[in-house]
JSON list of C-alpha atoms in Angstrom, two decimals:
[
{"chain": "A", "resi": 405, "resn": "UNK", "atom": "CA", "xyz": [-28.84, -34.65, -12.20]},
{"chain": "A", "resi": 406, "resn": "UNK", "atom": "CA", "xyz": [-31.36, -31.74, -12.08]},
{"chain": "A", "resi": 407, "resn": "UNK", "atom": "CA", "xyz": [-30.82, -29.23, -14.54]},
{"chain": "A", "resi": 408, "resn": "UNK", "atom": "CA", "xyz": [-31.80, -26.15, -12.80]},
{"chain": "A", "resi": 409, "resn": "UNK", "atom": "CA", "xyz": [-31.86, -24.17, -16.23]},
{"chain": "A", "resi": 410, "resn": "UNK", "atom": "CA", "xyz": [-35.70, -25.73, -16.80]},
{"chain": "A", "resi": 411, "resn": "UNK", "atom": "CA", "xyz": [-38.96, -26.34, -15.57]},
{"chain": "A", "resi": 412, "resn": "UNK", "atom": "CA", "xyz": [-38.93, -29.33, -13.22]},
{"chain": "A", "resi": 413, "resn": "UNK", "atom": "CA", "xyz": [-41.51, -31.24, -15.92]},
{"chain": "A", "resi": 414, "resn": "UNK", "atom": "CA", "xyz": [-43.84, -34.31, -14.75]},
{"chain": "A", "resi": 415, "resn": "UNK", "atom": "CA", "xyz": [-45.62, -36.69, -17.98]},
{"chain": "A", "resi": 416, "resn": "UNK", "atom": "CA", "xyz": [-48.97, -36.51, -16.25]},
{"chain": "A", "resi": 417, "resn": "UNK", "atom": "CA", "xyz": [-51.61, -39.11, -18.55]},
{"chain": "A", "resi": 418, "resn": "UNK", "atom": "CA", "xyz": [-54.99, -40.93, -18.59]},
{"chain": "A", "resi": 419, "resn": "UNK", "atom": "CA", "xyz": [-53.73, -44.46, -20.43]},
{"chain": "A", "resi": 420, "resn": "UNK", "atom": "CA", "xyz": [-54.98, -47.95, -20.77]},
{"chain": "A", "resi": 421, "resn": "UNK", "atom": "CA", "xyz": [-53.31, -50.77, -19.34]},
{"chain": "A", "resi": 422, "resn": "UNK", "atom": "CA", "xyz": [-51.77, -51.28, -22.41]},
{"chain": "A", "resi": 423, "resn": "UNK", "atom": "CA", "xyz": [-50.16, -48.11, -22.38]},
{"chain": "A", "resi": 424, "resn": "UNK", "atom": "CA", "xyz": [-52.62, -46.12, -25.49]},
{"chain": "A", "resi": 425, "resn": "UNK", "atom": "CA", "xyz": [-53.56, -42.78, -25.02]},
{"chain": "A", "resi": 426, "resn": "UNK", "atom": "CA", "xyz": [-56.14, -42.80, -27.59]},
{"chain": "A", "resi": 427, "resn": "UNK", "atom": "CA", "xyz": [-59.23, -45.52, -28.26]},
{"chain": "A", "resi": 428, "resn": "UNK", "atom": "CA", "xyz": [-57.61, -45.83, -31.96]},
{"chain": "A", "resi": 429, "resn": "UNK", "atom": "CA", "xyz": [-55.63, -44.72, -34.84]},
{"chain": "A", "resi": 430, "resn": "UNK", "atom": "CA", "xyz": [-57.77, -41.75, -36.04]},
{"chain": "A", "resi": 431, "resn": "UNK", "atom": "CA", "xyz": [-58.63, -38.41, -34.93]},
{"chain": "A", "resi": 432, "resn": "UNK", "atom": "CA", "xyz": [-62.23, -39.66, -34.74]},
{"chain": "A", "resi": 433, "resn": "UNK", "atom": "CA", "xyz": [-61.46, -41.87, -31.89]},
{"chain": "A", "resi": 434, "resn": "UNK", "atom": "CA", "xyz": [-60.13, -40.07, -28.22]},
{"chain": "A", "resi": 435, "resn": "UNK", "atom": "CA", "xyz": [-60.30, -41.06, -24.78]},
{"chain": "A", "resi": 436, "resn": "UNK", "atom": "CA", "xyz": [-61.59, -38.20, -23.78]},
{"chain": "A", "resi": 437, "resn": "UNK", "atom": "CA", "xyz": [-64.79, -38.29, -26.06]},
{"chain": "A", "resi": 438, "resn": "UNK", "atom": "CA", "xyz": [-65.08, -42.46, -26.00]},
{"chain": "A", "resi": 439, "resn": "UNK", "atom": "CA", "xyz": [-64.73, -43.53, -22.09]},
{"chain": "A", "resi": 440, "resn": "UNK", "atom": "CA", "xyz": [-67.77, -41.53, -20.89]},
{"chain": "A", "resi": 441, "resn": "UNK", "atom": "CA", "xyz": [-69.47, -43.77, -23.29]},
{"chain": "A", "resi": 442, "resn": "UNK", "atom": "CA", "xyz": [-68.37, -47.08, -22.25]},
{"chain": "A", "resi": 443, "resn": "UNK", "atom": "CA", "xyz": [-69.55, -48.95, -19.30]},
{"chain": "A", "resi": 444, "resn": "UNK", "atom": "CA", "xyz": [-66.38, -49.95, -16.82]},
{"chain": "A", "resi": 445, "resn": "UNK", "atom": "CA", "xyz": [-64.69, -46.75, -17.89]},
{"chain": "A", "resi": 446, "resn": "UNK", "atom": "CA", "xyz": [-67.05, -43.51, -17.38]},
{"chain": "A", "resi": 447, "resn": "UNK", "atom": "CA", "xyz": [-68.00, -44.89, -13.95]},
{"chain": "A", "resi": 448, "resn": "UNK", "atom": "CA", "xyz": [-64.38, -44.02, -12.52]},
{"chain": "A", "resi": 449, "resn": "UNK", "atom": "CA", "xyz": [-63.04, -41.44, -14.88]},
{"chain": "A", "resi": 450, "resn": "UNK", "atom": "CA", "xyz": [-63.82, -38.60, -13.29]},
{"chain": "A", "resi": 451, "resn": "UNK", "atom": "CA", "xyz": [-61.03, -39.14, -10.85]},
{"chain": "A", "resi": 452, "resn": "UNK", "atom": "CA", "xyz": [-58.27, -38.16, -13.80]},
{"chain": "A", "resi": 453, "resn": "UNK", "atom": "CA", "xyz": [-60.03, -34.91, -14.06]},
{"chain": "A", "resi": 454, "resn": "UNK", "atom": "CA", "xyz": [-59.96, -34.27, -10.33]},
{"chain": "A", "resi": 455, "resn": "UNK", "atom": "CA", "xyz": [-56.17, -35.19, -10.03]},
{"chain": "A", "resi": 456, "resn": "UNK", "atom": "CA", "xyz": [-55.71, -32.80, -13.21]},
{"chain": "A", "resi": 457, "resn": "UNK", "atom": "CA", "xyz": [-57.06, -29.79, -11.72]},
{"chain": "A", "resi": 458, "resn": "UNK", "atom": "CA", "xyz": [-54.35, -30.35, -8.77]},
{"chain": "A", "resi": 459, "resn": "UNK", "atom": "CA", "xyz": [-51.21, -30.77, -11.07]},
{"chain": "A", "resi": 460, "resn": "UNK", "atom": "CA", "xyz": [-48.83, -27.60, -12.23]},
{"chain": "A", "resi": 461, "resn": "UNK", "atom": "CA", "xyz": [-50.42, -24.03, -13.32]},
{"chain": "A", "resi": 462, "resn": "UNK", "atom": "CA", "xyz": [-48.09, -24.64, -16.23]},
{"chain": "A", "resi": 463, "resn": "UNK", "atom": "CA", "xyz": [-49.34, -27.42, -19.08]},
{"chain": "A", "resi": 464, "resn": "UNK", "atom": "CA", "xyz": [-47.50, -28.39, -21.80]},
{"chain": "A", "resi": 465, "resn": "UNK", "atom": "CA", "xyz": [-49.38, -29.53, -24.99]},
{"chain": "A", "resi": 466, "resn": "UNK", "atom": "CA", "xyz": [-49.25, -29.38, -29.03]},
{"chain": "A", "resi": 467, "resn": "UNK", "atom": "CA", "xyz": [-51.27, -27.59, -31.48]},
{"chain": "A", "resi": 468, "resn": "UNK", "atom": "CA", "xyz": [-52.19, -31.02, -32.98]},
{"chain": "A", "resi": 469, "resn": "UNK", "atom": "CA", "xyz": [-53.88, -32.40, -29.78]},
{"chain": "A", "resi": 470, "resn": "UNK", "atom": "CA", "xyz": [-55.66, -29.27, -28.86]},
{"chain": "A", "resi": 471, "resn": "UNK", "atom": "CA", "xyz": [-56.67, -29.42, -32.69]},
{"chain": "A", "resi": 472, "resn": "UNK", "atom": "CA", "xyz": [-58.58, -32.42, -32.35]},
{"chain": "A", "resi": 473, "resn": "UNK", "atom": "CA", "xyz": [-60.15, -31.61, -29.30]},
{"chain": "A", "resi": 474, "resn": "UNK", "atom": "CA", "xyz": [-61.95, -28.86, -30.96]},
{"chain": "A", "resi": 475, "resn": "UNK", "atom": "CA", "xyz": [-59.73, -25.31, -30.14]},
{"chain": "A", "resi": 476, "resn": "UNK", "atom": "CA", "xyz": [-60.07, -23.77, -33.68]},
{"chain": "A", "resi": 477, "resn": "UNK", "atom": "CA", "xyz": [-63.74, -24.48, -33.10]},
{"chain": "A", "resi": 478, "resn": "UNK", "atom": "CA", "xyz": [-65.16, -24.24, -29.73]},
{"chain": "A", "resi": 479, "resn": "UNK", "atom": "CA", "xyz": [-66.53, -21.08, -28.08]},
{"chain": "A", "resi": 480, "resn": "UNK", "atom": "CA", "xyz": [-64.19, -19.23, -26.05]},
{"chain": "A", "resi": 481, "resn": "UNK", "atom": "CA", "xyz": [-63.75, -20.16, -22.59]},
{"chain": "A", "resi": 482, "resn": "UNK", "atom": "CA", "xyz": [-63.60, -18.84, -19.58]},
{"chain": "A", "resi": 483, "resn": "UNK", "atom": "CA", "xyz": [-60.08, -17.61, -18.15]},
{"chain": "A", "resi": 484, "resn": "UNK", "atom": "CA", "xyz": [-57.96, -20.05, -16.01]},
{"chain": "A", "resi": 485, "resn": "UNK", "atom": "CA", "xyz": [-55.48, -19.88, -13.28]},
{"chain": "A", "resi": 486, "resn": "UNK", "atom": "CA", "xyz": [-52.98, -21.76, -15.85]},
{"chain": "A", "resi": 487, "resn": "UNK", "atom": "CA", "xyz": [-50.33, -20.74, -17.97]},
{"chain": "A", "resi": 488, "resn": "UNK", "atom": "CA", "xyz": [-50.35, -22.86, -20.97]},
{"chain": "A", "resi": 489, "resn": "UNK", "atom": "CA", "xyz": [-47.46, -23.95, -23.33]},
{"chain": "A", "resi": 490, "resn": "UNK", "atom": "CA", "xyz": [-47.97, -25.27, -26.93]},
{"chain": "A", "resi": 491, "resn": "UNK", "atom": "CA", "xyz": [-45.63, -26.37, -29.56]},
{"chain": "A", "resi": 492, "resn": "UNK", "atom": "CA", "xyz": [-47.29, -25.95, -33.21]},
{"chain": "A", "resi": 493, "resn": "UNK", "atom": "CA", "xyz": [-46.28, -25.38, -36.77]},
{"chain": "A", "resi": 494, "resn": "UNK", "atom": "CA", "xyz": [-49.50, -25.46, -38.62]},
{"chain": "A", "resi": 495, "resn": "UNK", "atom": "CA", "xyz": [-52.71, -27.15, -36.80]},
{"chain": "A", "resi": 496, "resn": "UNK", "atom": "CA", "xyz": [-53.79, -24.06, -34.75]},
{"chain": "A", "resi": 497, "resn": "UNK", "atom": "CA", "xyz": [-55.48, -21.27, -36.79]},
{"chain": "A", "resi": 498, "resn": "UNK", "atom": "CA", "xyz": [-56.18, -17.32, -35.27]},
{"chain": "A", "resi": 499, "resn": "UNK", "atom": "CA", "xyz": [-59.59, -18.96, -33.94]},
{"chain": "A", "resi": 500, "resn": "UNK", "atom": "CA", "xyz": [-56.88, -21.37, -31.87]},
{"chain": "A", "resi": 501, "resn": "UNK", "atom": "CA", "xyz": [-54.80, -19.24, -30.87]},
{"chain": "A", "resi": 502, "resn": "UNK", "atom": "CA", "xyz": [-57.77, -16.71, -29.85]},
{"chain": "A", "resi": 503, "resn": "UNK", "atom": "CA", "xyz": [-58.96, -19.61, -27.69]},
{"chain": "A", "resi": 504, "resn": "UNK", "atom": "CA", "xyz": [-56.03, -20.10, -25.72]},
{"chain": "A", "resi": 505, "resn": "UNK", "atom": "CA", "xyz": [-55.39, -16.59, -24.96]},
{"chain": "A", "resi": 506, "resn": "UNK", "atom": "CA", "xyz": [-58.73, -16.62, -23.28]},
{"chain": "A", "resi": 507, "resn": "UNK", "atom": "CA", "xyz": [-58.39, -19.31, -21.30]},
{"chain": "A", "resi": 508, "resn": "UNK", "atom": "CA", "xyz": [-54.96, -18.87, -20.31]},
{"chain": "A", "resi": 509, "resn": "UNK", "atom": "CA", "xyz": [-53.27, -16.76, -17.55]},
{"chain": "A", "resi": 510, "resn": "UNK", "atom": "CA", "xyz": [-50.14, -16.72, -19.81]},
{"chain": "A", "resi": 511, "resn": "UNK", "atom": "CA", "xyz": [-50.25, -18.24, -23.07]},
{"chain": "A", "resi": 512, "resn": "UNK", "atom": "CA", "xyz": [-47.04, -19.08, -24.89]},
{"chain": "A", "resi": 513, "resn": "UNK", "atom": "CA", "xyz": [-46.54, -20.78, -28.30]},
{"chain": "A", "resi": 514, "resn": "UNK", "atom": "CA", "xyz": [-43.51, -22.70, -29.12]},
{"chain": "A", "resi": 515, "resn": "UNK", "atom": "CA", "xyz": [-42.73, -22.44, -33.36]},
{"chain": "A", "resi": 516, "resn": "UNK", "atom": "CA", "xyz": [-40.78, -22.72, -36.24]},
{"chain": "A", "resi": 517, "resn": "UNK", "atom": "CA", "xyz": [-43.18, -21.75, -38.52]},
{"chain": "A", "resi": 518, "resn": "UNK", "atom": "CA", "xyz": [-42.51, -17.80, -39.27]},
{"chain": "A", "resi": 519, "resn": "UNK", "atom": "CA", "xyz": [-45.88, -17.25, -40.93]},
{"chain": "A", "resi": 520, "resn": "UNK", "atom": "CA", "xyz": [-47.79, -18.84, -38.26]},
{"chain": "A", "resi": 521, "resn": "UNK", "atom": "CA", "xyz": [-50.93, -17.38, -37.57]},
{"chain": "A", "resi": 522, "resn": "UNK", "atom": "CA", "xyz": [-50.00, -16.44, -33.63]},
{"chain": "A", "resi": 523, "resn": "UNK", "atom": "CA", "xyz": [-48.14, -13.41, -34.96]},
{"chain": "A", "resi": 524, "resn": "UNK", "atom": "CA", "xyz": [-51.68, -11.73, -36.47]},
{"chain": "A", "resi": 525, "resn": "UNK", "atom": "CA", "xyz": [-52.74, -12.29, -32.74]},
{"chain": "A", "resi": 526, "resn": "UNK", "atom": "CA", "xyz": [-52.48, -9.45, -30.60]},
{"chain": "A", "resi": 527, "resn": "UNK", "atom": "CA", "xyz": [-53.16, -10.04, -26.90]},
{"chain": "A", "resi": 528, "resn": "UNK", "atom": "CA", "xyz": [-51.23, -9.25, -23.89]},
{"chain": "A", "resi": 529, "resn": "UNK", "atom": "CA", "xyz": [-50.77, -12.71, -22.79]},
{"chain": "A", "resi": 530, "resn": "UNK", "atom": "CA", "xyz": [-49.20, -14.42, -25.98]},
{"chain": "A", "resi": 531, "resn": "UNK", "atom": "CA", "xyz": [-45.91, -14.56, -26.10]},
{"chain": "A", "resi": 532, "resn": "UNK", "atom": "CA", "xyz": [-44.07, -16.59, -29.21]},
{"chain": "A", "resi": 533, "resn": "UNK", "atom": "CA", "xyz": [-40.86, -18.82, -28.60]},
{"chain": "A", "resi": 534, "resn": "UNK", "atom": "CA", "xyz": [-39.90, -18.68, -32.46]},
{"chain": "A", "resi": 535, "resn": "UNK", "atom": "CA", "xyz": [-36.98, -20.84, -33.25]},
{"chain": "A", "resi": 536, "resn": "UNK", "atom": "CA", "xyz": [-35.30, -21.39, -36.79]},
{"chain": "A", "resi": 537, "resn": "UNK", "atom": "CA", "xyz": [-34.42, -24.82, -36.09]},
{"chain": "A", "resi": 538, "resn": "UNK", "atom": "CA", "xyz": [-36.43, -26.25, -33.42]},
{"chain": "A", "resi": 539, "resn": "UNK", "atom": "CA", "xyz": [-35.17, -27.12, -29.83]},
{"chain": "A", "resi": 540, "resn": "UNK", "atom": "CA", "xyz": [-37.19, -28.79, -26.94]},
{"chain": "A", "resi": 541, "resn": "UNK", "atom": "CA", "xyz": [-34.60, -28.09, -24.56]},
{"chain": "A", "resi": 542, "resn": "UNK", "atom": "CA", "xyz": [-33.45, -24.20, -25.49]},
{"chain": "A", "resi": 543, "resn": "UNK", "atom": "CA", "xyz": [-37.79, -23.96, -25.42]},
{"chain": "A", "resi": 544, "resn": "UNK", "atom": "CA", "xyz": [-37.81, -24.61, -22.12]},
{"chain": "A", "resi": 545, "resn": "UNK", "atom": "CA", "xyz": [-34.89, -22.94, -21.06]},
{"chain": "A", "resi": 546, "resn": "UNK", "atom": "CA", "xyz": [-36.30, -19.51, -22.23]},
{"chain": "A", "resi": 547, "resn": "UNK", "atom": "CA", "xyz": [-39.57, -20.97, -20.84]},
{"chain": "A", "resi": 548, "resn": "UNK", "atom": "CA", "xyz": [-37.81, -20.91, -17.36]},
{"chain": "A", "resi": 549, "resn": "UNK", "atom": "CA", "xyz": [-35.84, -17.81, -17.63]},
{"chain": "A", "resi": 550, "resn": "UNK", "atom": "CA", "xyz": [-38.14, -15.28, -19.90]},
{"chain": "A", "resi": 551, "resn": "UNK", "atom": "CA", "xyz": [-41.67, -16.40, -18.09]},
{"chain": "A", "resi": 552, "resn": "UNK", "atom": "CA", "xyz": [-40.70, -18.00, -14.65]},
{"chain": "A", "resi": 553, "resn": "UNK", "atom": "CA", "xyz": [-42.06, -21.47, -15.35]},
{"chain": "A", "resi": 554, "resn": "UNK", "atom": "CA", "xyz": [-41.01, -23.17, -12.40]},
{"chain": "A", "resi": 555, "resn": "UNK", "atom": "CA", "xyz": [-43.07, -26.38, -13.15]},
{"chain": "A", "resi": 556, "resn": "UNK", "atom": "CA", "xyz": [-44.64, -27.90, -15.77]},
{"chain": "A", "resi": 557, "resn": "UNK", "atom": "CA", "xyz": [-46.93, -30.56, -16.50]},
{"chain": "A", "resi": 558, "resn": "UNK", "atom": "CA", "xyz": [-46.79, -32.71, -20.00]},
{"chain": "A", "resi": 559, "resn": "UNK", "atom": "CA", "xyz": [-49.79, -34.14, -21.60]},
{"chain": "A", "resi": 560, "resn": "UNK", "atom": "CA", "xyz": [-48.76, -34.23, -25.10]},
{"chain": "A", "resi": 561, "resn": "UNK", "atom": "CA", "xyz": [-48.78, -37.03, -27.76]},
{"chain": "A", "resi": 562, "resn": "UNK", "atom": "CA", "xyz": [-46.33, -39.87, -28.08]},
{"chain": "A", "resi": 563, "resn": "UNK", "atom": "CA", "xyz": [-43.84, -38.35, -30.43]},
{"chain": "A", "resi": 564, "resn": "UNK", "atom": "CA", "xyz": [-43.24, -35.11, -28.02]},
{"chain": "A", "resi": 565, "resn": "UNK", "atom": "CA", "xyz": [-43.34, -37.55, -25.20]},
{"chain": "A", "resi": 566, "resn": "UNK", "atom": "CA", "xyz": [-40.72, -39.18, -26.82]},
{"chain": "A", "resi": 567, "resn": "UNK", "atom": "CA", "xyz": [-38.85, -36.14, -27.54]},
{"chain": "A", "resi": 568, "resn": "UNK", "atom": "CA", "xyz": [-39.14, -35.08, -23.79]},
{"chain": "A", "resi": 569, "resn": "UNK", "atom": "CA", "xyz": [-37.41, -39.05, -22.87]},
{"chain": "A", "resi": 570, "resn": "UNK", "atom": "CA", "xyz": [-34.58, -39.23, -25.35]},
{"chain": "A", "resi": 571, "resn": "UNK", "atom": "CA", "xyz": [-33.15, -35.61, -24.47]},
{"chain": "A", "resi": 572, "resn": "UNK", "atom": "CA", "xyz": [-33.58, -36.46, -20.53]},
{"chain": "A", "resi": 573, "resn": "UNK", "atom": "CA", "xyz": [-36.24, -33.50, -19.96]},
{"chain": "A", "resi": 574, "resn": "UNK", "atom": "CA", "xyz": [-38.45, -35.47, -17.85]},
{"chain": "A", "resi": 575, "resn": "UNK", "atom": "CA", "xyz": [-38.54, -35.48, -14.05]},
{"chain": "A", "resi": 576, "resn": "UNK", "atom": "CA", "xyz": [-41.21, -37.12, -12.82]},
{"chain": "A", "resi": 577, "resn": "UNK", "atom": "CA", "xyz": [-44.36, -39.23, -14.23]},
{"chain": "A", "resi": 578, "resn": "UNK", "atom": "CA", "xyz": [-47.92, -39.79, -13.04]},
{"chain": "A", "resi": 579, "resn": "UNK", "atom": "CA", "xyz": [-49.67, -42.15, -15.28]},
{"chain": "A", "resi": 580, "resn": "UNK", "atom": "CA", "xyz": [-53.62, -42.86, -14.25]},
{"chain": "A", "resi": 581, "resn": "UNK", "atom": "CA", "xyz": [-54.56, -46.20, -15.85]},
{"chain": "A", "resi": 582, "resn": "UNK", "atom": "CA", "xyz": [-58.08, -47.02, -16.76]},
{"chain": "A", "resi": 583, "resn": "UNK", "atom": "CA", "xyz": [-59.05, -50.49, -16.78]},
{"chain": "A", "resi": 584, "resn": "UNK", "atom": "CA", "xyz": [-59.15, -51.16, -20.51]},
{"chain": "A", "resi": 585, "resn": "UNK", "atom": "CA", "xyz": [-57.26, -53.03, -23.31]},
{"chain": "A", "resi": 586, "resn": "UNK", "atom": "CA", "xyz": [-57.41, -51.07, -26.58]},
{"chain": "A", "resi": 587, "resn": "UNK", "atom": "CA", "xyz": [-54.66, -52.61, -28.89]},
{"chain": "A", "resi": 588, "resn": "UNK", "atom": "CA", "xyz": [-53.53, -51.40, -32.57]},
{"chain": "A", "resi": 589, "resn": "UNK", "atom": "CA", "xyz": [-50.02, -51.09, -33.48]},
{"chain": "A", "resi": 590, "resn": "UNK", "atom": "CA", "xyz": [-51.19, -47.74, -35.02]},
{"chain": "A", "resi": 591, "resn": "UNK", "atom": "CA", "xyz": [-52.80, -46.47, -31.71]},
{"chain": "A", "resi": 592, "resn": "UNK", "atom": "CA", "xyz": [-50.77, -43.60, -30.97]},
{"chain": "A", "resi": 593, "resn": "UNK", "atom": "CA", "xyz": [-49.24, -44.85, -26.84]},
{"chain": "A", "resi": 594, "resn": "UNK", "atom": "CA", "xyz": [-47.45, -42.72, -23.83]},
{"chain": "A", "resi": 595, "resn": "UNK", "atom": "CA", "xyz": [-44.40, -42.71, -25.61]},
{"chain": "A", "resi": 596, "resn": "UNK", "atom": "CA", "xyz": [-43.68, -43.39, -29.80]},
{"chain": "A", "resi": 597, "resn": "UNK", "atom": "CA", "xyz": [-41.28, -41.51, -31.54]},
{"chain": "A", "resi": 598, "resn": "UNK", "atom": "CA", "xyz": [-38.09, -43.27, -33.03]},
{"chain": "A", "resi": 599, "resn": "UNK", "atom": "CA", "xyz": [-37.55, -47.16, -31.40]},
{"chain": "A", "resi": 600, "resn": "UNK", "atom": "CA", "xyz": [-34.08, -48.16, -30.28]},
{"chain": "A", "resi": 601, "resn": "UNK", "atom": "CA", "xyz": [-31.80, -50.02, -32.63]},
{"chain": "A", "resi": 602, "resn": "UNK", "atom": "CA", "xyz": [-28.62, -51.06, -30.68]},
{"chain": "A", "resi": 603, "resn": "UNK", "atom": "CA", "xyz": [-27.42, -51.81, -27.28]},
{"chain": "A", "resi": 604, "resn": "UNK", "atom": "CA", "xyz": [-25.42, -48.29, -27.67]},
{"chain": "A", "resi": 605, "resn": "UNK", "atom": "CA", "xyz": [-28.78, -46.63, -26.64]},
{"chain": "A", "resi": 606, "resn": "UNK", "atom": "CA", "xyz": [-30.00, -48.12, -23.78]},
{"chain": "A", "resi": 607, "resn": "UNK", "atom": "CA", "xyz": [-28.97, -45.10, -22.28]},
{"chain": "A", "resi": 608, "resn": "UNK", "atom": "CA", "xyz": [-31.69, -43.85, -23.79]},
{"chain": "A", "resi": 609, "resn": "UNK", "atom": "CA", "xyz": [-34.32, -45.02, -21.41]},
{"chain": "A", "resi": 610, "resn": "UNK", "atom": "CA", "xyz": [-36.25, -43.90, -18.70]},
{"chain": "A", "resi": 611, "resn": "UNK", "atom": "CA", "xyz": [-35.60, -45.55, -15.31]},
{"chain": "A", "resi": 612, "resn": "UNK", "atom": "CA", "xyz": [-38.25, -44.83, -13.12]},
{"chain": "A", "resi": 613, "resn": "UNK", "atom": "CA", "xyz": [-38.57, -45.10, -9.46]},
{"chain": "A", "resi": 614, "resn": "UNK", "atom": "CA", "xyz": [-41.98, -45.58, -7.58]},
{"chain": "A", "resi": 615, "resn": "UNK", "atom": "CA", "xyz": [-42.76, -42.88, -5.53]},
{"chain": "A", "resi": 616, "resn": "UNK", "atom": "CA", "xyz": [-46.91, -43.96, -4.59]},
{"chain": "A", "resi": 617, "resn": "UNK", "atom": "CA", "xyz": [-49.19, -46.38, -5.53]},
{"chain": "A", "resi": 618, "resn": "UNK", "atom": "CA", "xyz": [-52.83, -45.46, -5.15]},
{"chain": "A", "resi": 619, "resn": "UNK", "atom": "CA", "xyz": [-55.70, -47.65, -5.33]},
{"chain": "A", "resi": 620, "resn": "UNK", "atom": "CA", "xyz": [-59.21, -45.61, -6.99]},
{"chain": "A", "resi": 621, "resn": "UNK", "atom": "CA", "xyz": [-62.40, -46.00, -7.17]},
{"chain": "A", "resi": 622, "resn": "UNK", "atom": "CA", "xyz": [-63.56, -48.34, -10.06]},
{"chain": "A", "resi": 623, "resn": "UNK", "atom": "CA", "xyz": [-60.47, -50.36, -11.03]},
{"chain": "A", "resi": 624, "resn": "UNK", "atom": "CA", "xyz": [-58.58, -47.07, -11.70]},
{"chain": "A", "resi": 625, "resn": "UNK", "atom": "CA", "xyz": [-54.76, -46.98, -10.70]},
{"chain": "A", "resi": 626, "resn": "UNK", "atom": "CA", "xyz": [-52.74, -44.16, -10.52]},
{"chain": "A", "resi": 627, "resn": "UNK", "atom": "CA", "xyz": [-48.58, -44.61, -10.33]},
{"chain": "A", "resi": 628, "resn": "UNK", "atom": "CA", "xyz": [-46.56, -41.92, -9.45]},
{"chain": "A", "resi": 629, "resn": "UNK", "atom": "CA", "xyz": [-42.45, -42.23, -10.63]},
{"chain": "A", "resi": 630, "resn": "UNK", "atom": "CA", "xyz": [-39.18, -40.08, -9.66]},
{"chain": "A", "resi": 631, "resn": "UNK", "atom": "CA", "xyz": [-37.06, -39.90, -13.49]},
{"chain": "A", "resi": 632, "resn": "UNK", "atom": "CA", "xyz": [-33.59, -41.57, -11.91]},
{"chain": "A", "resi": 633, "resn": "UNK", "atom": "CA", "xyz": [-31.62, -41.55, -15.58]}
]
């Protein structure tokens, strides 16, 4: 049942077919820096990028991801139409959060971490969820009530993803599979996090229900689900 206290969320990823979101175990190696490299994969990947600039103007992401993909280095960007939403402890530093408060229309950081550097910040459009013992759920209930986050779209890393499935906070997914096997028990996949370890959690899973099926361009799939429990 729809819990109208939240952001209606949708897992929106660029994955292999074997379900990794990254080329390997370390931050060195990242989709998003290795298939534009590879021939088979940069050919069709533009096509994720295009259907990402169409999903929610609210993203959900960690500091640890946006970390690796340079934010407490790069130049500051351009502002966006979208509100962004990160949850970080200790891998964004002032240049980080600087970075997002210039390229977001709202910017809000989800922490537990009372000396993070967010609160030296001072910019109209960063606002702090701090919580003393940290909630997903009570995060995006204030998310929905103090900002008006209506929707939101989740690209983080396996262990929030998995955070986002056990406590039933997902509504819909939209997966874009490139055609490549990557492998590794250690590569870090749509959803890690703690594995099952009795019948007694089944309920636990996700059960999906296909909503579309589209065909792209160079052996590129993308599967859109409806969360049914």
């Amino acid at each position: 049942m729809e819990d109208k206290n939240r952001p209606i969320t949708t897992l929106f990823m660029l994955v292999s077919l074997d379900g990794k979101i990254s080329t390997g175990a370390t931050d060195d190696l990242d989709v998003d820096k290795d298939f534009p490299k590879i021939s088979g994969l940069k050919e069709g990947l533009h096509q994720y990028y295009e259907i990402e600039q169409t999903t929610d103007l609210w993203a959900f992401n960690t500091g640890r991801v946006q970390e690796k993909m340079g934010a407490n280095r790069n130049p500051l960007p351009e502002k966006t139409p979208v509100s962004f939403v990160l949850l970080d402890n200790s891998h964004l530093d002032k240049r980080g959060i600087e970075y997002f408060c210039a390229k977001s229309k709202n910017f809000v950081l989800m922490t537990s971490n009372k000396n993070h550097p967010a609160f030296s910040v001072k910019e109209e459009n960063l606002h702090i969820i701090y919580q003393d013992q940290f909630s997903l759920k009570d995060g995006l209930y204030q998310l929905k009530k103090d900002f008006g986050c209506e929707r939101l779209t989740v690209q983080s890393g396996g262990t929030v993803n998995s955070i986002f499935l056990r406590e039933k906070l997902l509504d819909y997914v939209d997966i874009v599979f490139a055609p490549v096997l990557i492998g590794g028990k250690d590569t870090p996949t749509l959803v890690d996090g703690k594995s099952l370890m009795s019948k007694n959690e089944l309920s636990s899973l996700g059960v999906l229900k296909l909503q579309e099926l589209k065909v792209l361009n160079d052996s590129y799939i993308r599967l859109q689900y409806k969360v049914i429990s």
